[in-house]
CSV table of C-alpha atoms in Angstrom, one decimal:
chain,number,residue,atom,x,y,z
A,245,ALA,CA,-31.7,-71.6,-218.0
A,246,ILE,CA,-30.2,-69.6,-220.9
A,247,VAL,CA,-32.4,-66.7,-220.2
A,248,GLU,CA,-31.9,-66.8,-216.4
A,249,GLY,CA,-28.1,-66.8,-217.0
A,250,HIS,CA,-28.4,-63.5,-219.0
A,251,LEU,CA,-30.7,-61.6,-216.6
A,252,PRO,CA,-27.9,-60.1,-214.4
A,253,GLU,CA,-25.9,-59.0,-217.4
A,254,ILE,CA,-29.0,-57.5,-219.0
A,255,ALA,CA,-29.9,-55.5,-215.8
A,256,LYS,CA,-26.3,-54.1,-215.7
A,257,TRP,CA,-26.5,-53.2,-219.4
A,258,GLN,CA,-29.9,-51.5,-218.9
A,259,ARG,CA,-28.5,-49.5,-215.9
A,260,GLU,CA,-25.4,-48.4,-217.8
A,261,LYS,CA,-27.5,-47.4,-220.9
A,262,LEU,CA,-29.9,-45.4,-218.8
A,263,ASN,CA,-27.1,-43.6,-216.9
A,264,GLN,CA,-25.4,-42.8,-220.2
A,265,LYS,CA,-28.7,-41.3,-221.6
A,266,LEU,CA,-29.2,-39.3,-218.4
A,267,GLU,CA,-25.6,-37.9,-218.7
A,268,GLU,CA,-26.3,-36.8,-222.3
A,269,LEU,CA,-29.4,-34.9,-221.1
A,270,LYS,CA,-27.5,-32.8,-218.6
A,271,THR,CA,-30.7,-31.4,-217.2
A,272,ASP,CA,-32.4,-31.2,-213.8
A,273,ILE,CA,-34.3,-34.4,-213.3
A,274,ASP,CA,-37.1,-35.0,-210.8
A,275,GLU,CA,-35.6,-37.9,-208.9
A,276,SER,CA,-39.0,-39.1,-207.7
A,277,ARG,CA,-40.3,-39.2,-211.3
A,278,LEU,CA,-37.2,-41.0,-212.4
A,279,GLU,CA,-37.6,-43.6,-209.8
A,280,GLN,CA,-41.2,-44.2,-210.8
A,281,GLU,CA,-40.1,-44.6,-214.4
A,282,LEU,CA,-37.3,-47.0,-213.5
A,283,ILE,CA,-39.7,-49.2,-211.5
A,284,TYR,CA,-42.2,-49.2,-214.4
A,285,LEU,CA,-39.4,-50.1,-216.9
A,286,ALA,CA,-38.1,-52.9,-214.7
A,287,GLN,CA,-41.6,-54.4,-214.2
A,288,LYS,CA,-42.3,-54.2,-217.9
A,289,GLN,CA,-39.2,-56.0,-218.9
A,290,ASP,CA,-39.1,-58.5,-216.0
A,291,VAL,CA,-39.4,-62.1,-217.3
A,292,ALA,CA,-39.0,-63.9,-214.0
A,293,GLU,CA,-42.8,-64.7,-213.8
A,294,GLU,CA,-42.7,-66.2,-217.3
A,295,LEU,CA,-39.7,-68.3,-216.5
A,296,ASP,CA,-41.4,-69.5,-213.3
A,297,ARG,CA,-44.5,-70.5,-215.3
A,298,LEU,CA,-42.4,-72.3,-217.9
A,299,LYS,CA,-40.7,-74.3,-215.1
A,300,SER,CA,-44.2,-75.1,-213.8
A,301,HIS,CA,-45.4,-76.2,-217.2
A,302,VAL,CA,-42.3,-78.5,-217.7
A,303,LYS,CA,-43.1,-80.2,-214.3
A,304,GLU,CA,-46.8,-80.6,-215.3
A,305,THR,CA,-45.9,-82.0,-218.7
A,306,LYS,CA,-43.5,-84.5,-217.2
A,307,LYS,CA,-46.3,-85.5,-214.7
A,308,ILE,CA,-48.7,-86.0,-217.6
A,309,LEU,CA,-46.2,-88.2,-219.5
A,310,THR,CA,-45.4,-90.2,-216.4
A,311,LYS,CA,-49.1,-90.8,-215.6
A,312,GLY,CA,-49.6,-92.4,-219.1
A,313,GLY,CA,-53.0,-93.2,-220.5
A,314,ALA,CA,-54.9,-90.9,-222.9
A,315,CYS,CA,-52.9,-87.7,-222.6
A,316,GLY,CA,-53.0,-86.1,-226.1
A,317,ARG,CA,-55.5,-83.3,-225.2
A,318,ARG,CA,-53.7,-82.5,-222.0
A,319,LEU,CA,-50.3,-82.3,-223.8
A,320,ASP,CA,-51.8,-80.2,-226.5
A,321,PHE,CA,-53.1,-77.8,-223.9
A,322,MET,CA,-49.7,-77.6,-222.3
A,323,MET,CA,-48.2,-76.7,-225.6
A,324,GLN,CA,-50.6,-73.8,-225.8
A,325,GLU,CA,-49.4,-72.7,-222.4
A,326,PHE,CA,-45.7,-73.1,-223.4
A,327,ASN,CA,-46.4,-71.0,-226.5
A,328,ARG,CA,-48.1,-68.3,-224.5
A,329,GLU,CA,-45.1,-67.9,-222.2
A,330,ALA,CA,-42.6,-68.1,-225.1
A,331,ASN,CA,-44.5,-65.3,-226.9
A,332,THR,CA,-44.5,-63.1,-223.7
A,333,LEU,CA,-40.8,-63.8,-223.2
A,334,ALA,CA,-40.1,-62.7,-226.8
A,335,SER,CA,-42.2,-59.6,-226.5
A,336,LYS,CA,-40.4,-58.5,-223.3
A,337,SER,CA,-37.0,-59.2,-224.7
A,338,ILE,CA,-34.5,-56.3,-224.9
A,339,ASN,CA,-31.6,-58.7,-225.6
A,340,SER,CA,-30.8,-60.8,-228.7
A,341,ASP,CA,-29.9,-63.8,-226.6
A,342,ILE,CA,-33.3,-63.8,-224.9
A,343,THR,CA,-35.0,-63.3,-228.2
A,344,ASN,CA,-33.1,-66.2,-229.7
A,345,ALA,CA,-33.9,-68.4,-226.8
A,346,ALA,CA,-37.6,-67.5,-227.1
A,347,VAL,CA,-37.5,-68.3,-230.9
A,348,GLU,CA,-35.8,-71.6,-230.2
A,349,LEU,CA,-38.4,-72.4,-227.6
A,350,LYS,CA,-41.2,-71.7,-230.1
A,351,VAL,CA,-39.5,-74.1,-232.6
A,352,LEU,CA,-39.3,-76.8,-230.0
A,353,ILE,CA,-42.9,-76.3,-228.9
A,354,GLU,CA,-44.0,-76.7,-232.5
A,355,GLN,CA,-42.0,-79.9,-232.9
A,356,MET,CA,-43.6,-81.3,-229.7
A,357,ARG,CA,-47.0,-80.2,-230.9
A,358,GLU,CA,-46.5,-82.2,-234.2
A,359,GLN,CA,-45.5,-85.3,-232.1
A,360,ILE,CA,-48.5,-84.8,-229.8
A,361,GLN,CA,-50.9,-85.0,-232.8
A,362,ASN,CA,-50.0,-88.7,-233.0
A,363,ILE,CA,-51.0,-89.3,-229.3
A,364,GLU,CA,-54.4,-90.1,-228.1
């Protein structure tokens, strides 16, 4: 939720930064090439997919906990999935708030993993 809240602000910041750099260049720019590069940059830094997967993992983890029974291995696997998404989120981050959220998420995942070690 923290990361999603910052996405519009980050997109605006990126746009302004890029426009500023283009103004500094003061050169003829191939608009088609610029558009291609902007699309590539946007795709590279888009974290929507990671956020969707994190939400899905949260739902699955709740489902596992609700079901009860022997769930230690399943929960351990889910922690691996959470960790994978947190790593990708951190690697795509261009904003300190998103980086901090990813680090906090990794800390929480590690705390959960420690607790899961006590579950069968």
